[in-house]
Amino acid sequence: MAISYKITDKELKQLWFVLSKDSFICNENQRIIENICKKNGIDQDSISYFPVNKIDWQEVFDLVQTPSFFGERLIVIKDADVTSLSDGDIDNLSKLMEECYGNRLAIILTYGDDKKIKLKKYEKLFAVAKKHGMFHFVSEIDEKYLEEMIISHAKKQGTELSKKVSRNIVENIGQDVGLIINEIDKYCAASGYTEITQEIVDKIGIKTVEASVFDIIDLICKKKPIKAIEKLNNLFELKTDELSILGAMTSSFVDMHRCKLAQLQRKDYNQVQKDFEKSANVYRYKKAMSNAQNFSLIALEEILKLLLKTDIMAKSGTSDKKQLLYVLTTQIISKGVR
């Protein structure tokens, strides 16, 4: 796994191979590579781009093997999921990395399946990349990466924010890097490019449905049922899909039930995440572990039954979904917080 989501070694390389689940991360690192090359005399006119799905391998090899009278070139191969490549594409990439002398090569690909990239043919491809240049593999964008990225991106615009505010932004939005960057730009402008405060985030920031449902459950746990219903009304006013709200509530209480069982076995939320969903946001289980302390195991099991019943009724098409969610929320409240 890469130490950072961005390339930090700014030395000119023969080869860069960037691999990440997030296309935004790929694009950011492509810009870094282009800047490194430009600082070393490779200007924009000397950069050639080849989307993999439209690539003519013979054209690429001819370009690589043809000396340039105007200095070195950067050849960028991009825009594909590495696991979607044919065996022929993989062989050509390996050959290209081995023969790309006199020019610079950047291979920038995404991936979506953790299991597939562990297949031997991809391991061989990555081994060739490591041998001939830099292999920058960002296998997971976790909360720490995102929090650091937010602070760094804001600082570039002359704007400060605390680690706590940065963490809250991640909790609100999730792991969509592009969306986070757009939000930070908005917060920077709103602050007059001085400091992003929690007040600014609360006033103009967006939240995922999951984050909003977390708030509703928090209010229930804090014995504030009226506030919980108000928060539900806010979601309705924003035209949030009722089934999305119900799905997020179900997911939250399933997590809480898992955490309650883990508490009884003296396990922490990190272990719950590893046992059930390694790729999930660890904050999700941290929040679930905290909220689970407010319910008995029996109460959580009863709530799960209510959620299942509501889901069936909501999907039958014969009931008012908003009314079902009002009833469900009051039923959950009536189960009592310990």
CSV table of C-alpha atoms in Angstrom, one decimal:
chain,number,residue,atom,x,y,z
A,1,MET,CA,0.0,0.0,0.0
A,2,ALA,CA,1.3,3.5,-0.8
A,3,ILE,CA,2.4,5.6,2.1
A,4,SER,CA,0.4,8.5,0.7
A,5,TYR,CA,-2.4,8.7,-1.8
A,6,LYS,CA,-0.1,11.1,-3.8
A,7,ILE,CA,3.3,10.4,-5.2
A,8,THR,CA,5.8,12.1,-2.9
A,9,ASP,CA,9.0,11.2,-4.6
A,10,LYS,CA,9.4,14.0,-7.1
A,11,GLU,CA,12.5,12.5,-8.9
A,12,LEU,CA,12.2,11.9,-12.7
A,13,LYS,CA,11.6,8.2,-13.3
A,14,GLN,CA,11.8,6.0,-16.3
A,15,LEU,CA,8.4,4.6,-15.4
A,16,TRP,CA,5.5,5.3,-13.1
A,17,PHE,CA,2.7,2.8,-12.6
A,18,VAL,CA,-0.2,4.2,-10.6
A,19,LEU,CA,-3.0,1.8,-9.5
A,20,SER,CA,-6.0,2.9,-7.4
A,21,LYS,CA,-9.7,2.2,-6.9
A,22,ASP,CA,-10.5,5.9,-7.1
A,23,SER,CA,-10.2,7.6,-10.5
A,24,PHE,CA,-9.7,10.9,-8.8
A,25,ILE,CA,-6.5,9.6,-7.2
A,26,CYS,CA,-5.3,8.4,-10.6
A,27,ASN,CA,-5.9,11.9,-12.0
A,28,GLU,CA,-4.2,13.6,-9.2
A,29,ASN,CA,-1.1,11.5,-9.6
A,30,GLN,CA,-1.1,11.9,-13.4
A,31,ARG,CA,-0.9,15.7,-12.8
A,32,ILE,CA,2.0,15.1,-10.4
A,33,ILE,CA,3.9,13.0,-13.0
A,34,GLU,CA,3.3,15.6,-15.7
A,35,ASN,CA,4.6,18.4,-13.4
A,36,ILE,CA,7.7,16.3,-12.6
A,37,CYS,CA,8.3,15.8,-16.3
A,38,LYS,CA,7.7,19.5,-17.2
A,39,LYS,CA,10.3,20.5,-14.5
A,40,ASN,CA,12.7,18.3,-16.3
A,41,GLY,CA,12.2,19.7,-19.8
A,42,ILE,CA,9.4,17.5,-21.1
A,43,ASP,CA,6.7,20.1,-22.1
A,44,GLN,CA,3.0,19.5,-22.9
A,45,ASP,CA,3.8,19.1,-26.6
A,46,SER,CA,6.0,16.1,-25.7
A,47,ILE,CA,3.3,14.2,-23.8
A,48,SER,CA,1.2,11.6,-25.7
A,49,TYR,CA,-2.0,10.0,-24.2
A,50,PHE,CA,-3.3,6.6,-25.1
A,51,PRO,CA,-6.7,5.4,-23.5
A,52,VAL,CA,-6.4,1.6,-23.2
A,53,ASN,CA,-9.8,0.9,-24.8
A,54,LYS,CA,-8.7,2.7,-28.0
A,55,ILE,CA,-5.0,1.8,-28.0
A,56,ASP,CA,-3.1,0.8,-31.1
A,57,TRP,CA,-0.2,-1.1,-29.6
A,58,GLN,CA,1.9,-0.9,-32.7
A,59,GLU,CA,1.6,2.9,-32.7
A,60,VAL,CA,2.7,3.0,-29.1
A,61,PHE,CA,5.8,0.8,-29.7
A,62,ASP,CA,6.8,2.7,-32.8
A,63,LEU,CA,6.6,6.0,-30.7
A,64,VAL,CA,8.6,4.5,-27.9
A,65,GLN,CA,11.3,3.2,-30.2
A,66,THR,CA,11.6,6.3,-32.3
A,67,PRO,CA,14.2,8.8,-31.0
A,68,SER,CA,12.9,12.4,-30.6
A,69,PHE,CA,15.0,15.3,-31.9
A,70,PHE,CA,13.3,17.6,-29.4
A,71,GLY,CA,14.2,15.7,-26.2
A,72,GLU,CA,12.4,13.0,-24.2
A,73,ARG,CA,8.7,12.2,-24.4
A,74,LEU,CA,6.2,11.2,-21.7
A,75,ILE,CA,3.8,8.4,-22.9
A,76,VAL,CA,0.7,8.1,-20.7
A,77,ILE,CA,-1.4,5.0,-20.9
A,78,LYS,CA,-4.7,5.4,-18.9
A,79,ASP,CA,-8.5,5.0,-18.5
A,80,ALA,CA,-9.0,1.3,-17.8
A,81,ASP,CA,-9.6,-1.2,-15.0
A,82,VAL,CA,-6.5,-3.3,-15.0
A,83,THR,CA,-8.6,-6.5,-14.4
A,84,SER,CA,-10.6,-5.7,-17.6
A,85,LEU,CA,-7.4,-6.0,-19.8
A,86,SER,CA,-7.0,-8.9,-22.1
A,87,ASP,CA,-4.0,-11.2,-21.7
A,88,GLY,CA,-2.6,-9.6,-24.9
A,89,ASP,CA,-2.9,-6.1,-23.3
A,90,ILE,CA,-1.1,-7.3,-20.2
A,91,ASP,CA,1.7,-8.8,-22.3
A,92,ASN,CA,2.1,-5.6,-24.3
A,93,LEU,CA,2.2,-3.5,-21.1
A,94,SER,CA,4.9,-5.7,-19.6
A,95,LYS,CA,6.9,-5.6,-22.9
A,96,LEU,CA,6.5,-1.8,-23.1
A,97,MET,CA,7.8,-1.3,-19.6
A,98,GLU,CA,10.8,-3.4,-20.4
A,99,GLU,CA,11.6,-1.6,-23.7
A,100,CYS,CA,10.8,2.0,-22.9
A,101,TYR,CA,14.3,3.4,-22.9
A,102,GLY,CA,14.9,7.0,-24.0
A,103,ASN,CA,11.3,8.0,-23.2
A,104,ARG,CA,9.3,8.2,-20.0
A,105,LEU,CA,6.2,6.1,-19.4
A,106,ALA,CA,3.2,6.6,-17.1
A,107,ILE,CA,0.7,3.8,-16.7
A,108,ILE,CA,-2.3,5.0,-14.8
A,109,LEU,CA,-5.1,2.4,-14.1
A,110,THR,CA,-7.9,1.7,-11.8
A,111,TYR,CA,-9.2,-1.6,-10.3
A,112,GLY,CA,-12.4,-2.6,-8.6
A,113,ASP,CA,-11.9,-6.2,-7.4
A,114,ASP,CA,-9.4,-6.8,-4.6
A,115,LYS,CA,-9.4,-10.6,-5.3
A,116,LYS,CA,-8.8,-10.4,-9.0
A,117,ILE,CA,-5.7,-8.2,-8.8
A,118,LYS,CA,-4.0,-10.9,-6.7
A,119,LEU,CA,-4.1,-13.3,-9.6
A,120,LYS,CA,-0.6,-14.4,-10.8
A,121,LYS,CA,-0.8,-12.5,-14.1
A,122,TYR,CA,-1.3,-9.2,-12.4
A,123,GLU,CA,1.4,-9.9,-9.8
A,124,LYS,CA,3.8,-10.5,-12.7
A,125,LEU,CA,2.8,-7.2,-14.3
A,126,PHE,CA,3.3,-5.3,-11.1
A,127,ALA,CA,6.6,-7.0,-10.5
A,128,VAL,CA,7.8,-5.7,-13.9
A,129,ALA,CA,6.6,-2.2,-12.9
A,130,LYS,CA,8.6,-2.3,-9.6
A,131,LYS,CA,11.7,-3.5,-11.4
A,132,HIS,CA,11.7,-0.7,-14.0
A,133,GLY,CA,10.3,2.2,-12.1
A,134,MET,CA,7.9,3.3,-9.4
A,135,PHE,CA,4.8,1.3,-8.6
A,136,HIS,CA,2.4,3.5,-6.7
A,137,PHE,CA,-0.4,1.3,-5.4
A,138,VAL,CA,-3.1,3.0,-3.3
A,139,SER,CA,-5.0,0.0,-2.1
A,140,GLU,CA,-7.3,1.8,0.3
A,141,ILE,CA,-8.3,5.4,1.0
A,142,ASP,CA,-8.8,5.4,4.7
A,143,GLU,CA,-10.0,8.2,7.0
A,144,LYS,CA,-6.4,9.3,7.9
A,145,TYR,CA,-5.6,9.8,4.2
A,146,LEU,CA,-8.7,11.7,3.6
A,147,GLU,CA,-8.3,13.9,6.7
A,148,GLU,CA,-4.7,14.8,5.7
A,149,MET,CA,-5.8,15.4,2.1
A,150,ILE,CA,-8.5,17.8,3.2
A,151,ILE,CA,-6.1,19.8,5.3
A,152,SER,CA,-3.5,19.9,2.5
A,153,HIS,CA,-6.0,20.9,-0.1
A,154,ALA,CA,-7.3,23.7,2.0
A,155,LYS,CA,-3.8,25.0,2.8
A,156,LYS,CA,-3.1,25.3,-0.9
A,157,GLN,CA,-5.9,27.9,-0.9
A,158,GLY,CA,-4.5,29.7,2.1
A,159,THR,CA,-7.2,28.2,4.4
A,160,GLU,CA,-6.8,26.5,7.7
A,161,LEU,CA,-8.9,24.0,9.5
A,162,SER,CA,-8.5,21.7,12.5
A,163,LYS,CA,-8.1,17.9,12.5
A,164,LYS,CA,-11.4,17.6,14.2
A,165,VAL,CA,-13.3,19.6,11.6
A,166,SER,CA,-11.5,17.6,8.8
A,167,ARG,CA,-12.6,14.3,10.5
A,168,ASN,CA,-16.2,15.5,10.7
A,169,ILE,CA,-16.1,16.4,7.0
A,170,VAL,CA,-15.1,12.8,6.2
A,171,GLU,CA,-17.8,11.4,8.5
A,172,ASN,CA,-20.4,13.6,6.7
A,173,ILE,CA,-19.4,12.8,3.1
A,174,GLY,CA,-17.7,9.3,3.1
A,175,GLN,CA,-14.9,8.3,0.9
A,176,ASP,CA,-15.9,10.0,-2.4
A,177,VAL,CA,-12.6,11.9,-3.0
A,178,GLY,CA,-14.0,14.0,-5.8
A,179,LEU,CA,-17.0,15.1,-3.8
A,180,ILE,CA,-14.8,15.9,-0.8
A,181,ILE,CA,-12.5,18.1,-2.9
A,182,ASN,CA,-15.6,20.0,-4.3
A,183,GLU,CA,-16.9,20.5,-0.8
A,184,ILE,CA,-13.5,21.8,0.5
A,185,ASP,CA,-13.4,24.3,-2.3
A,186,LYS,CA,-16.9,25.5,-1.3
A,187,TYR,CA,-15.9,25.8,2.4
A,188,CYS,CA,-12.7,27.7,1.6
A,189,ALA,CA,-14.7,30.3,-0.4
A,190,ALA,CA,-17.3,30.5,2.3
A,191,SER,CA,-14.6,31.2,4.9
A,192,GLY,CA,-13.1,34.0,2.8
A,193,TYR,CA,-10.0,31.8,2.5
A,194,THR,CA,-9.2,32.1,6.2
A,195,GLU,CA,-10.4,29.2,8.3
A,196,ILE,CA,-13.0,26.4,7.8
A,197,THR,CA,-14.9,26.2,11.1
A,198,GLN,CA,-17.4,23.6,12.2
A,199,GLU,CA,-20.1,26.2,11.9
A,200,ILE,CA,-19.4,26.7,8.2
A,201,VAL,CA,-19.5,22.9,7.6
A,202,ASP,CA,-22.8,22.6,9.5
A,203,LYS,CA,-24.3,25.5,7.7
A,204,ILE,CA,-23.5,24.8,4.0
A,205,GLY,CA,-22.1,21.2,4.1
A,206,ILE,CA,-23.7,18.2,2.6
A,207,LYS,CA,-24.2,14.8,4.2
A,208,THR,CA,-24.7,11.4,2.8
A,209,VAL,CA,-28.0,9.7,3.6
A,210,GLU,CA,-26.0,7.4,5.9
A,211,ALA,CA,-24.5,10.3,7.8
A,212,SER,CA,-27.9,11.9,8.2
A,213,VAL,CA,-29.3,8.6,9.5
A,214,PHE,CA,-26.4,8.4,11.9
A,215,ASP,CA,-27.6,11.8,13.2
A,216,ILE,CA,-31.2,10.5,13.7
A,217,ILE,CA,-30.0,7.5,15.6
A,218,ASP,CA,-27.7,9.6,17.7
A,219,LEU,CA,-30.7,11.8,18.6
A,220,ILE,CA,-32.7,8.7,19.6
A,221,CYS,CA,-29.8,7.5,21.8
A,222,LYS,CA,-29.6,11.0,23.4
A,223,LYS,CA,-33.3,10.7,24.2
A,224,LYS,CA,-34.3,13.6,21.8
A,225,PRO,CA,-37.2,12.0,19.9
A,226,ILE,CA,-38.6,15.4,18.7
A,227,LYS,CA,-35.2,16.3,17.2
A,228,ALA,CA,-35.0,12.9,15.6
A,229,ILE,CA,-38.3,13.4,13.9
A,230,GLU,CA,-37.3,16.9,12.8
A,231,LYS,CA,-34.1,15.4,11.2
A,232,LEU,CA,-36.3,12.9,9.4
A,233,ASN,CA,-38.5,15.7,8.1
A,234,ASN,CA,-35.4,17.5,6.8
A,235,LEU,CA,-34.6,14.4,4.7
A,236,PHE,CA,-38.1,14.4,3.3
A,237,GLU,CA,-37.9,18.1,2.5
A,238,LEU,CA,-34.7,17.4,0.5
A,239,LYS,CA,-36.6,14.8,-1.5
A,240,THR,CA,-34.4,12.0,-0.2
A,241,ASP,CA,-35.7,8.6,-1.4
A,242,GLU,CA,-37.6,6.9,1.4
A,243,LEU,CA,-36.1,3.4,0.6
A,244,SER,CA,-32.6,4.9,0.8
A,245,ILE,CA,-33.4,6.2,4.3
A,246,LEU,CA,-34.8,2.8,5.3
A,247,GLY,CA,-31.8,1.1,3.8
A,248,ALA,CA,-29.4,3.3,5.8
A,249,MET,CA,-31.4,2.7,9.0
A,250,THR,CA,-31.4,-1.0,8.5
A,251,SER,CA,-27.6,-1.0,7.8
A,252,SER,CA,-27.0,1.0,11.0
A,253,PHE,CA,-29.0,-1.3,13.2
A,254,VAL,CA,-27.5,-4.4,11.6
A,255,ASP,CA,-24.1,-2.9,12.5
A,256,MET,CA,-25.3,-2.2,16.0
A,257,HIS,CA,-26.5,-5.7,16.5
A,258,ARG,CA,-23.1,-7.0,15.3
A,259,CYS,CA,-21.3,-4.7,17.7
A,260,LYS,CA,-23.6,-5.6,20.6
A,261,LEU,CA,-22.7,-9.3,20.1
A,262,ALA,CA,-19.0,-8.2,19.9
A,263,GLN,CA,-19.3,-6.3,23.1
A,264,LEU,CA,-20.5,-9.4,24.9
A,265,GLN,CA,-17.4,-11.1,23.6
A,266,ARG,CA,-15.2,-8.2,24.6
A,267,LYS,CA,-14.3,-7.4,21.0
A,268,ASP,CA,-13.7,-3.8,19.7
A,269,TYR,CA,-15.1,-2.2,16.6
A,270,ASN,CA,-11.9,-2.8,14.6
A,271,GLN,CA,-12.4,-6.5,15.1
A,272,VAL,CA,-16.1,-6.2,14.0
A,273,GLN,CA,-15.0,-4.5,10.8
A,274,LYS,CA,-12.4,-7.2,10.0
A,275,ASP,CA,-14.9,-9.9,10.7
A,276,PHE,CA,-17.7,-8.6,8.5
A,277,GLU,CA,-16.6,-6.0,6.0
A,278,LYS,CA,-12.9,-5.1,5.7
A,279,SER,CA,-13.5,-2.5,3.0
A,280,ALA,CA,-16.1,-0.6,5.0
A,281,ASN,CA,-15.5,2.8,6.6
A,282,VAL,CA,-14.2,2.0,10.1
A,283,TYR,CA,-16.1,5.0,11.4
A,284,ARG,CA,-19.3,3.2,10.6
A,285,TYR,CA,-18.4,0.5,13.1
A,286,LYS,CA,-17.0,2.9,15.7
A,287,LYS,CA,-20.3,4.8,15.6
A,288,ALA,CA,-22.3,1.5,15.8
A,289,MET,CA,-20.3,0.3,18.8
A,290,SER,CA,-21.0,3.5,20.6
A,291,ASN,CA,-24.7,3.5,19.8
A,292,ALA,CA,-25.1,-0.2,20.6
A,293,GLN,CA,-24.4,0.6,24.3
A,294,ASN,CA,-27.7,2.3,24.5
A,295,PHE,CA,-29.8,-0.8,23.5
A,296,SER,CA,-30.2,-4.2,25.0
A,297,LEU,CA,-29.6,-7.2,22.7
A,298,ILE,CA,-33.3,-8.1,22.8
A,299,ALA,CA,-34.3,-4.5,21.9
A,300,LEU,CA,-32.0,-4.6,18.9
A,301,GLU,CA,-33.4,-7.9,17.7
A,302,GLU,CA,-36.9,-6.5,18.0
A,303,ILE,CA,-35.9,-3.4,16.0
A,304,LEU,CA,-34.4,-5.6,13.3
A,305,LYS,CA,-37.8,-7.3,13.0
A,306,LEU,CA,-39.5,-4.0,12.7
A,307,LEU,CA,-37.1,-2.9,10.0
A,308,LEU,CA,-37.8,-6.1,8.0
A,309,LYS,CA,-41.6,-5.6,8.4
A,310,THR,CA,-41.3,-2.0,7.3
A,311,ASP,CA,-39.2,-2.9,4.3
A,312,ILE,CA,-41.7,-5.5,3.1
A,313,MET,CA,-44.6,-3.0,3.5
A,314,ALA,CA,-42.7,-0.2,1.8
A,315,LYS,CA,-41.8,-2.3,-1.2
A,316,SER,CA,-45.3,-3.6,-1.6
A,317,GLY,CA,-46.4,-0.2,-3.0
A,318,THR,CA,-49.6,-0.1,-1.0
A,319,SER,CA,-48.4,2.0,1.9
A,320,ASP,CA,-47.3,5.6,2.3
A,321,LYS,CA,-43.5,5.3,2.7
A,322,LYS,CA,-43.1,8.5,4.7
A,323,GLN,CA,-45.8,7.5,7.1
A,324,LEU,CA,-44.1,4.1,7.5
A,325,LEU,CA,-40.8,5.8,8.4
A,326,TYR,CA,-42.5,8.0,10.9
A,327,VAL,CA,-44.1,5.0,12.6
A,328,LEU,CA,-40.9,3.0,12.4
A,329,THR,CA,-38.9,5.9,14.1
A,330,THR,CA,-41.4,6.2,16.9
A,331,GLN,CA,-41.5,2.4,17.4
A,332,ILE,CA,-37.7,2.4,17.7
A,333,ILE,CA,-37.9,5.2,20.2
A,334,SER,CA,-40.5,3.3,22.1
A,335,LYS,CA,-38.2,0.4,22.6
A,336,GLY,CA,-36.4,2.6,25.0
A,337,VAL,CA,-32.8,3.7,25.4
A,338,ARG,CA,-31.1,2.0,28.2
